[in-house]
Coordinates of C-alpha atoms and ligand atoms in Angstrom, one line a residue:
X596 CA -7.7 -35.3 -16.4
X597 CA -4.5 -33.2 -16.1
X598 CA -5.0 -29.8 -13.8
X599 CA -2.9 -26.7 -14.9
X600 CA -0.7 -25.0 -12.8
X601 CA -3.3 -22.2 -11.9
X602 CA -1.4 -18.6 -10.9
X603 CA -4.8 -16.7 -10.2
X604 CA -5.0 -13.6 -7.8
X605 CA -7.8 -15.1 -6.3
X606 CA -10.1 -17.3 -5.7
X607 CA -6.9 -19.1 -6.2
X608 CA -5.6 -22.9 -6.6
X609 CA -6.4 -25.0 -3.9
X610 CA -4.3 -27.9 -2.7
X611 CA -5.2 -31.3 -4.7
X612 CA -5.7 -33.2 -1.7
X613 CA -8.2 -31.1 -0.3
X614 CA -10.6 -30.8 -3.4
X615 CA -9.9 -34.8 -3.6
X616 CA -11.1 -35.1 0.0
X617 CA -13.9 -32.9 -0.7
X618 CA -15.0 -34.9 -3.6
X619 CA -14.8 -38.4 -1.6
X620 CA -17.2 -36.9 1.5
X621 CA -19.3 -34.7 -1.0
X622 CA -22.2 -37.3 -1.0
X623 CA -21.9 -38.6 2.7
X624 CA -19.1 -37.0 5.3
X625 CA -18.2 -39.3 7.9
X626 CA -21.2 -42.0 7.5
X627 CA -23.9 -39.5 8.4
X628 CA -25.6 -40.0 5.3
X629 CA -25.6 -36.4 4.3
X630 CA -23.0 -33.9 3.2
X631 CA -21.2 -31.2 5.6
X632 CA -23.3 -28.9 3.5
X633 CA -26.7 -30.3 4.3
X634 CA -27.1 -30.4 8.0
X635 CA -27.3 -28.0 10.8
X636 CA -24.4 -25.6 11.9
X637 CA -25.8 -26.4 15.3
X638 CA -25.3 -29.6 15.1
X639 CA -22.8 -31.9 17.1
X640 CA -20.8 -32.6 14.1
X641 CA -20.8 -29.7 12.3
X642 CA -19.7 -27.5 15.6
X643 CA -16.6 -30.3 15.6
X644 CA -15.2 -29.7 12.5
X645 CA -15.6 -25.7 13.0
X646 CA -13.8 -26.1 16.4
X647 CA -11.3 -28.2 14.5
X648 CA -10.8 -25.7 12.0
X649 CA -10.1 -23.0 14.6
X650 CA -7.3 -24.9 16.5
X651 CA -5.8 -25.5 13.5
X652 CA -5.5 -22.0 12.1
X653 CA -4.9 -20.9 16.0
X654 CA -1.6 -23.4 15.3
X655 CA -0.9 -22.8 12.2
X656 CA -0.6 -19.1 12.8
X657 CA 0.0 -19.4 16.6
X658 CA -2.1 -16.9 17.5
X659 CA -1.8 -16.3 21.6
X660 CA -4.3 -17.1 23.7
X661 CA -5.7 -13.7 24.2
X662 CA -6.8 -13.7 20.9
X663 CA -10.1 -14.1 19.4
X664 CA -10.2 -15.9 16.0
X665 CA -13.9 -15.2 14.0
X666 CA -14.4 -16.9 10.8
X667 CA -17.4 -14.3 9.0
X668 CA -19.2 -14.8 5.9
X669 CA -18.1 -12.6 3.1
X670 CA -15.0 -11.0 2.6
X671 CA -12.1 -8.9 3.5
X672 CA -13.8 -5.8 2.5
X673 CA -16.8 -6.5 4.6
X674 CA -13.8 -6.1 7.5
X675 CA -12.7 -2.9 6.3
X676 CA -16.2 -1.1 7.2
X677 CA -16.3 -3.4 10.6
X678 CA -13.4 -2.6 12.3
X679 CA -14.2 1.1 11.6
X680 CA -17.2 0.8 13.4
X681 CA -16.3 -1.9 16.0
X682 CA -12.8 0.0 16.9
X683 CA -13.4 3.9 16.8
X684 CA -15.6 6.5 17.9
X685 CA -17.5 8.6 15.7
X686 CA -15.3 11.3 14.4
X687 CA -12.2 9.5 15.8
X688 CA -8.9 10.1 13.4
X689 CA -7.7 6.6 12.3
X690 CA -4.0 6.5 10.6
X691 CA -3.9 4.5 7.3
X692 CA -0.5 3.7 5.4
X693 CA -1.6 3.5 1.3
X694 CA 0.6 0.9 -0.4
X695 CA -2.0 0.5 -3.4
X696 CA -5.4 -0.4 -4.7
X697 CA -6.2 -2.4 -1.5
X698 CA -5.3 0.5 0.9
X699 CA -7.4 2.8 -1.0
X700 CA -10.5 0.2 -0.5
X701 CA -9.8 0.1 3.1
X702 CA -10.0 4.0 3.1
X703 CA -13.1 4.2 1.3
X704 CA -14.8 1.5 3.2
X705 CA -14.0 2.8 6.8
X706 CA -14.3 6.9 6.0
X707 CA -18.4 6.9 6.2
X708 CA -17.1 5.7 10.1
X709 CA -13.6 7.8 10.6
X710 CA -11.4 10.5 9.7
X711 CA -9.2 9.4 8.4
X712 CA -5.3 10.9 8.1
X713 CA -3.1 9.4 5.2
X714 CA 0.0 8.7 7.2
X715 CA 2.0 8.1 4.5
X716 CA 1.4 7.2 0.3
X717 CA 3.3 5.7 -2.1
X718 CA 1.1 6.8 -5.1
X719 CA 3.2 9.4 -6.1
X720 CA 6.1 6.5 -6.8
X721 CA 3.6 4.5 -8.6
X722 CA 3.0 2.0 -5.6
X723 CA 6.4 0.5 -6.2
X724 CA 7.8 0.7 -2.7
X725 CA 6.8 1.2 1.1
X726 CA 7.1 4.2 2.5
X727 CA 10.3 4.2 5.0
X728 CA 8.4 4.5 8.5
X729 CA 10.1 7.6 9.4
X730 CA 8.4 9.2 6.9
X731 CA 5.1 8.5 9.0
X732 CA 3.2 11.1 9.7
X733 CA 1.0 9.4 12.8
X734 CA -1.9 11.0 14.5
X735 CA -2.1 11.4 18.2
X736 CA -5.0 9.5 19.6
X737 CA -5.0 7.3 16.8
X738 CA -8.0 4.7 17.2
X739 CA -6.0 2.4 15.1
X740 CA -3.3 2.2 12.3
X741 CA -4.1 0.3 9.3
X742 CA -1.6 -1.7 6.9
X743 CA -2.3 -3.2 4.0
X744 CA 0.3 -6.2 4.6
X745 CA 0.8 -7.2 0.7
X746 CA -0.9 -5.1 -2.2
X747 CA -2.5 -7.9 -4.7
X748 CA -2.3 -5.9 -7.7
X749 CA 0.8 -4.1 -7.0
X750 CA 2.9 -6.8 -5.7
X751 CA 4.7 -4.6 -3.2
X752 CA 4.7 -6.3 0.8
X753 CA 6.2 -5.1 3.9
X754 CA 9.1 -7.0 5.1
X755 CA 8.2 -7.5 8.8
X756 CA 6.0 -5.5 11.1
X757 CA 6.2 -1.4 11.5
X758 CA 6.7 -0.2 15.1
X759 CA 4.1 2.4 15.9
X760 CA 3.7 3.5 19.4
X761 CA 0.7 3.0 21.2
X762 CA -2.1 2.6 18.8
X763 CA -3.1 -1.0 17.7
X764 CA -2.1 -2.0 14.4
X765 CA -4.6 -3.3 12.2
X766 CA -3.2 -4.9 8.9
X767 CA -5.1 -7.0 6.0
X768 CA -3.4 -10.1 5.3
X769 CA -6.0 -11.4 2.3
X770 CA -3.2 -12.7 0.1
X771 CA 0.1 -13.0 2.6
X772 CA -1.7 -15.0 5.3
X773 CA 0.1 -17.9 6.5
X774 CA 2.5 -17.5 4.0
X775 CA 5.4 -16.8 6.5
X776 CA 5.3 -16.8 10.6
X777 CA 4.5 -13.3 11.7
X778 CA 4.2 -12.6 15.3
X779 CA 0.3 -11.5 15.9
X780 CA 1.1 -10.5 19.1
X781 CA 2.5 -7.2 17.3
X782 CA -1.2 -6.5 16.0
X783 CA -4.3 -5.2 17.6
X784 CA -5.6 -7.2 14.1
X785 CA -5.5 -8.7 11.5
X786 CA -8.2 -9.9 8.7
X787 CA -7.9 -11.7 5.4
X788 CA -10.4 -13.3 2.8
X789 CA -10.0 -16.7 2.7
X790 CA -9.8 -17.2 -1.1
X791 CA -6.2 -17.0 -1.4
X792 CA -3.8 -18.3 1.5
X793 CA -6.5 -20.2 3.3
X794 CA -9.1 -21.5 1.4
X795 CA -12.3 -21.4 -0.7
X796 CA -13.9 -17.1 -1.3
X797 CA -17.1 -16.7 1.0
X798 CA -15.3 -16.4 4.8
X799 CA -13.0 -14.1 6.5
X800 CA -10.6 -14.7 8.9
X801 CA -10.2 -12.2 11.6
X802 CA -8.0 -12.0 14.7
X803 CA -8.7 -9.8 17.5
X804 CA -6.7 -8.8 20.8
X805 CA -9.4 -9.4 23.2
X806 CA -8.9 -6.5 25.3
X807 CA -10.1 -4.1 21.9
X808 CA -13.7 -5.6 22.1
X809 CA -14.2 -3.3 25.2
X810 CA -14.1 -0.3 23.1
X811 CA -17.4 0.9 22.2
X812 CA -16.7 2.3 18.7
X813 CA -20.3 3.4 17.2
X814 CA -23.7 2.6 17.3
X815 CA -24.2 -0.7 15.0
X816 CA -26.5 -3.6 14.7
X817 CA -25.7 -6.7 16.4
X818 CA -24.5 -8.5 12.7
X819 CA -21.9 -5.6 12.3
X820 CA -20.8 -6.1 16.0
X821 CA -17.3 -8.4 16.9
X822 CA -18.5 -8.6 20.5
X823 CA -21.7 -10.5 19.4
X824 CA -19.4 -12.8 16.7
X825 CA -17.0 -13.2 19.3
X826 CA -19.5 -14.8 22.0
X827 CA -21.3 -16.5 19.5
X828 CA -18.6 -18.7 18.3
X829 CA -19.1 -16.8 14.5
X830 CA -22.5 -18.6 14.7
X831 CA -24.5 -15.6 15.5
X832 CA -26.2 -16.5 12.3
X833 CA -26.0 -19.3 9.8
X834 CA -22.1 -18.7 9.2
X835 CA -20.7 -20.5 5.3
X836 CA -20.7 -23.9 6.9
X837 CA -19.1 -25.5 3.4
X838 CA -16.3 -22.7 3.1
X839 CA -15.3 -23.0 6.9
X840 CA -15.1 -27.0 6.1
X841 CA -13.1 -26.5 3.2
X842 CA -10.9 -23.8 4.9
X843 CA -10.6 -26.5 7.9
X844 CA -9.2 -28.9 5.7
X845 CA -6.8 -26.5 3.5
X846 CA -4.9 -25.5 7.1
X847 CA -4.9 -29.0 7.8
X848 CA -3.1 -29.8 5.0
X849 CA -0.7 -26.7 5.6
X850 CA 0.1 -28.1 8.8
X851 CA 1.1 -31.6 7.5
X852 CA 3.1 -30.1 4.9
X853 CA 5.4 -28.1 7.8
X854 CA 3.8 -25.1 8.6
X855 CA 3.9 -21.3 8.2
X856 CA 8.0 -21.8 8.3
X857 CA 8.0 -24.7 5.6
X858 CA 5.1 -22.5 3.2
X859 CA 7.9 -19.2 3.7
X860 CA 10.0 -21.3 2.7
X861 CA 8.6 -22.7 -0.5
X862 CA 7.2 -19.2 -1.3
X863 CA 11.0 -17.8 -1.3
X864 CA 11.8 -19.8 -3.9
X865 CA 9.1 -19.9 -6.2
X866 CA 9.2 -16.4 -6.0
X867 CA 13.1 -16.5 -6.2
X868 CA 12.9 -18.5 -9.4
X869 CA 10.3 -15.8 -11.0
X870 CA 12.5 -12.3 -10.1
X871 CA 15.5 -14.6 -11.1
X872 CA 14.1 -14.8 -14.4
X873 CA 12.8 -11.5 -15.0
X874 CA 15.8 -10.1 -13.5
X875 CA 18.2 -11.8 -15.6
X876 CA 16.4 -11.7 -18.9
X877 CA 18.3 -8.2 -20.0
X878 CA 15.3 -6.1 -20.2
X879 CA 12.7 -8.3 -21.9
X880 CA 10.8 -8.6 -18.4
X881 CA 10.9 -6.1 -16.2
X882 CA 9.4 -5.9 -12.7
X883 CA 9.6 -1.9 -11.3
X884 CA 9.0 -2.6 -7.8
X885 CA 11.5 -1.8 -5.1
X886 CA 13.8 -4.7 -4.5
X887 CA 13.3 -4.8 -0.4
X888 CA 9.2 -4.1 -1.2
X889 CA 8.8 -6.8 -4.1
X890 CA 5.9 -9.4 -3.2
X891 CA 6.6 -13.3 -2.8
X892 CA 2.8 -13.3 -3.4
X893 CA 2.0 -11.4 -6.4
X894 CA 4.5 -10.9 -9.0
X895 CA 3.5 -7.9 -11.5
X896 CA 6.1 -7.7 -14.7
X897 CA 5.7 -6.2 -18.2
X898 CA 7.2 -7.4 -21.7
X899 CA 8.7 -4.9 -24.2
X900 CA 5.0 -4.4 -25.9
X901 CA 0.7 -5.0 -26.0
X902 CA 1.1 -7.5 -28.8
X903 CA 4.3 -9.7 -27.0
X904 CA 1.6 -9.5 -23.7
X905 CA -1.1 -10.7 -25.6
X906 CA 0.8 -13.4 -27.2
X907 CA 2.1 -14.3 -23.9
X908 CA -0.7 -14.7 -22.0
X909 CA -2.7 -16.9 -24.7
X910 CA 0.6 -19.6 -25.6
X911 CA 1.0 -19.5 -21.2
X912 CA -2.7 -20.6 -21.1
X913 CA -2.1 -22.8 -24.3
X914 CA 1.0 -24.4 -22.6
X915 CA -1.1 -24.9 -19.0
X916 CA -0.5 -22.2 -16.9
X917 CA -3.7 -20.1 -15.8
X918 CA -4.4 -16.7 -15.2
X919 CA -1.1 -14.7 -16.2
X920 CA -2.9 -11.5 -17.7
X921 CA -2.2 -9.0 -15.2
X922 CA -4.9 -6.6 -13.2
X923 CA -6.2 -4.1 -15.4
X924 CA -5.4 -1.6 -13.2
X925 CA -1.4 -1.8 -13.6
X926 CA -1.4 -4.1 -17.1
X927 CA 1.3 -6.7 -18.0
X928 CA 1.9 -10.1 -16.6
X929 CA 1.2 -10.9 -12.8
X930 CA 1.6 -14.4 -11.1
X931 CA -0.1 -14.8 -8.3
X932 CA 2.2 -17.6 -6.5
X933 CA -0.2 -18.5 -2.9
X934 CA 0.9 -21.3 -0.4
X935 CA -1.4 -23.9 -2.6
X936 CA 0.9 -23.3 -5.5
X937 CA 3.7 -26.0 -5.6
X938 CA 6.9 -24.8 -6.6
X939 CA 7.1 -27.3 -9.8
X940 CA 4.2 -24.5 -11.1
X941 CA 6.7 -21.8 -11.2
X942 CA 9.6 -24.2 -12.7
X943 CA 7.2 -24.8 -15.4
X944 CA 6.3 -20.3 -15.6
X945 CA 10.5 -19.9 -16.1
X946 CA 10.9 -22.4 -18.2
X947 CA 8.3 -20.7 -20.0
X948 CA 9.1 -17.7 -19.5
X949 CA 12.5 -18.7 -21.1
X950 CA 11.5 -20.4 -23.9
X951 CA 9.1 -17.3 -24.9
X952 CA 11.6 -14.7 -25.1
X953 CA 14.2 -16.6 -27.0
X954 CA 11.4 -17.3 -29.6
X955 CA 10.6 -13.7 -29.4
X956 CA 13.5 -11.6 -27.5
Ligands
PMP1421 N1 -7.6 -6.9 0.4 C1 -6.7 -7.5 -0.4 C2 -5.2 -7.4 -0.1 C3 -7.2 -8.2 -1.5 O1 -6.3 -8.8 -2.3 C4 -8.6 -8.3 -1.7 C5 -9.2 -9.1 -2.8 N2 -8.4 -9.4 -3.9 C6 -9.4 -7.6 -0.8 C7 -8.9 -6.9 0.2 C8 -10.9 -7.7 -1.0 O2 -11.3 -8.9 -0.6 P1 -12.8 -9.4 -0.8 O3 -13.0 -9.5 -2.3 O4 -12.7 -10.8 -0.2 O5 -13.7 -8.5 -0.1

């Protein structure tokens, strides 16, 4: 059996050990006889390898102590409606910055709850940059101001955390989570699907300053409700008992291999090697995105025509490497390049992407 190097947007490649470890307890975990899968989320053992999980990702992220971490079933989207309900009062004016396609979901799923003012919006430059902060235009009385930390489909990322005054900043990290060290302490939030940075799709991560649960945003049921997730350990219900395991033992791995600073590392240069060759193949690949705004996550870039696309994303596929069409929404090429990627995946993308245009260029 060979696996291909596998640049999906997400769910994306997991790390080989884990689904090997995942395959050797699948039957029995740990000499109970049953799988993780098959017994109670109350149970002794189960509750130990969700608490495991949680100080891991609390280390791996070092989130500070007056943090809450939930892990929720479903996915980052699910957040976008939530911490519209949870964090603001009906009516309230909530500030959102819109970077791309995921900044418009966050809108639309959190407008039913807020008003919401577009603080700034980088459609007009065909999402190819971030809008320079002092072009802000912030509410007073914000409840919150919401970030879309890197755009999936776009491939454009902030470089570092915005200052904004007093209002908590609430950002979604579903594909740059643990990717870098980024100081939480600088958020009132942060969420992310699991499916890219962290894990298996079916849980979010979400991070809360504890002193925001005291807000009483708007009428909801308990399910929709941090507070209850939050005292409930994120057992309030049956949570995704074999997505949390297999997230548990993704950021366990992370941490062996170094850590947020070793996975920033490695994801400067894969991503390095990829603008490298797009930038120095004279034209044949071009990526438009702002140099300071370009993604080490998602890498969008186009080739000279639909037919040289076409033929490039079949031979790529042919040759081992997955998943290189790019989102239908902006067309091309886009490699997806998440911690679980090694960097002998985009060697073997260059070397491809080398070989391609001198057979076609
Ligand atoms: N935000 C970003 C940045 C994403 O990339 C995605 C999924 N690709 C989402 C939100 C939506 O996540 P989900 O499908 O887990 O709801």
């Amino acid at each position: 059996m060979t696996r291909a190097y596998n640049f999906s947007a997400g769910p994306a490649t997991l790390p080989e050990p884990v689904l090997r470890q995942a395959q050797a307890e699948m039957l029995d975990w740990n000499g109970i006889g049953a799988s993780i899968v098959e017994i109670s989320h109350r149970s002794a053992d189960f509750i130990a390898v969700a608490a495991e999980a949680e100080a891991d990702l609390r280390t791996l992220l070092a989130v500070p102590d007056d943090y809450a971490v939930l892990f929720l079933s479903g996915g980052a989207t699910s957040q976008q409606a939530l911490l519209a309900l949870n964090f603001a009062s009906p009516g309230q004016v909530a500030d959102y910055v819109v970077t791309g396609h995921w900044s418009k979901t966050a809108i639309r799923q959190a407008s039913p709850y807020v008003t919401v003012n577009v603080a700034a919006d980088s459609e007009a430059e065909g999402f190819r940059c971030i809008p320079a902060r002092d072009s802000w235009q912030l509410s007073s009385g914000a409840a919150y101001v919401h970030i879309t930390a890197n755009e999936t489909i776009h491939g454009v990322e902030f470089r570092g955390t915005p200052e904004i005054g007093d209002a908590p900043l609430f950002a979604d990290f579903s594909s740059s989570i643990a990717s870098e060290p980024v100081d939480i302490s600088k958020y009132g939030l942060i969420y992310a699907g699991a499916q890219k940075n962290l894990g298996p799709v079916g849980i979010a991560v979400v991070v809360i300053r504890r002193d925001l649960l005291e807000r009483s945003g708007q009428p909801r049921a308990d399910i929709f409700d941090y507070r209850s997730h939050v005292a409930r350990d994120s057992m309030l219900n049956t949570p995704p008992t074999w997505n949390w395991y297999l997230l548990g033992l993704t950021v366990k791995w992370m941490l062996a291999e170094g850590g947020a600073v070793e996975f920033a590392r490695r994801n400067a240069v894969k991503s390095g090697l990829v603008y490298a060759a797009i930038d120095d193949s004279g034209g044949f690949y071009r990526n438009e995105v702002a140099a300071e705004a370009r993604s080490r996550m998602n890498i969008p870039f186009f080739l000279p025509d639909e037919t040289l696309t076409a033929r490039f994303v079949a031979e790529s596929k042919a040759a081992g490497l997955l998943a290189l069409k790019g989102h239908k929404e902006v067309g091309g090429i886009r490699a997806s390049l998440y911690n679980a990627l090694p960097v002998e995946a985009a060697q073997a993308l260059v070397a491809f992407m080398r070989d391609f245009q001198q057979r076609n260029g």
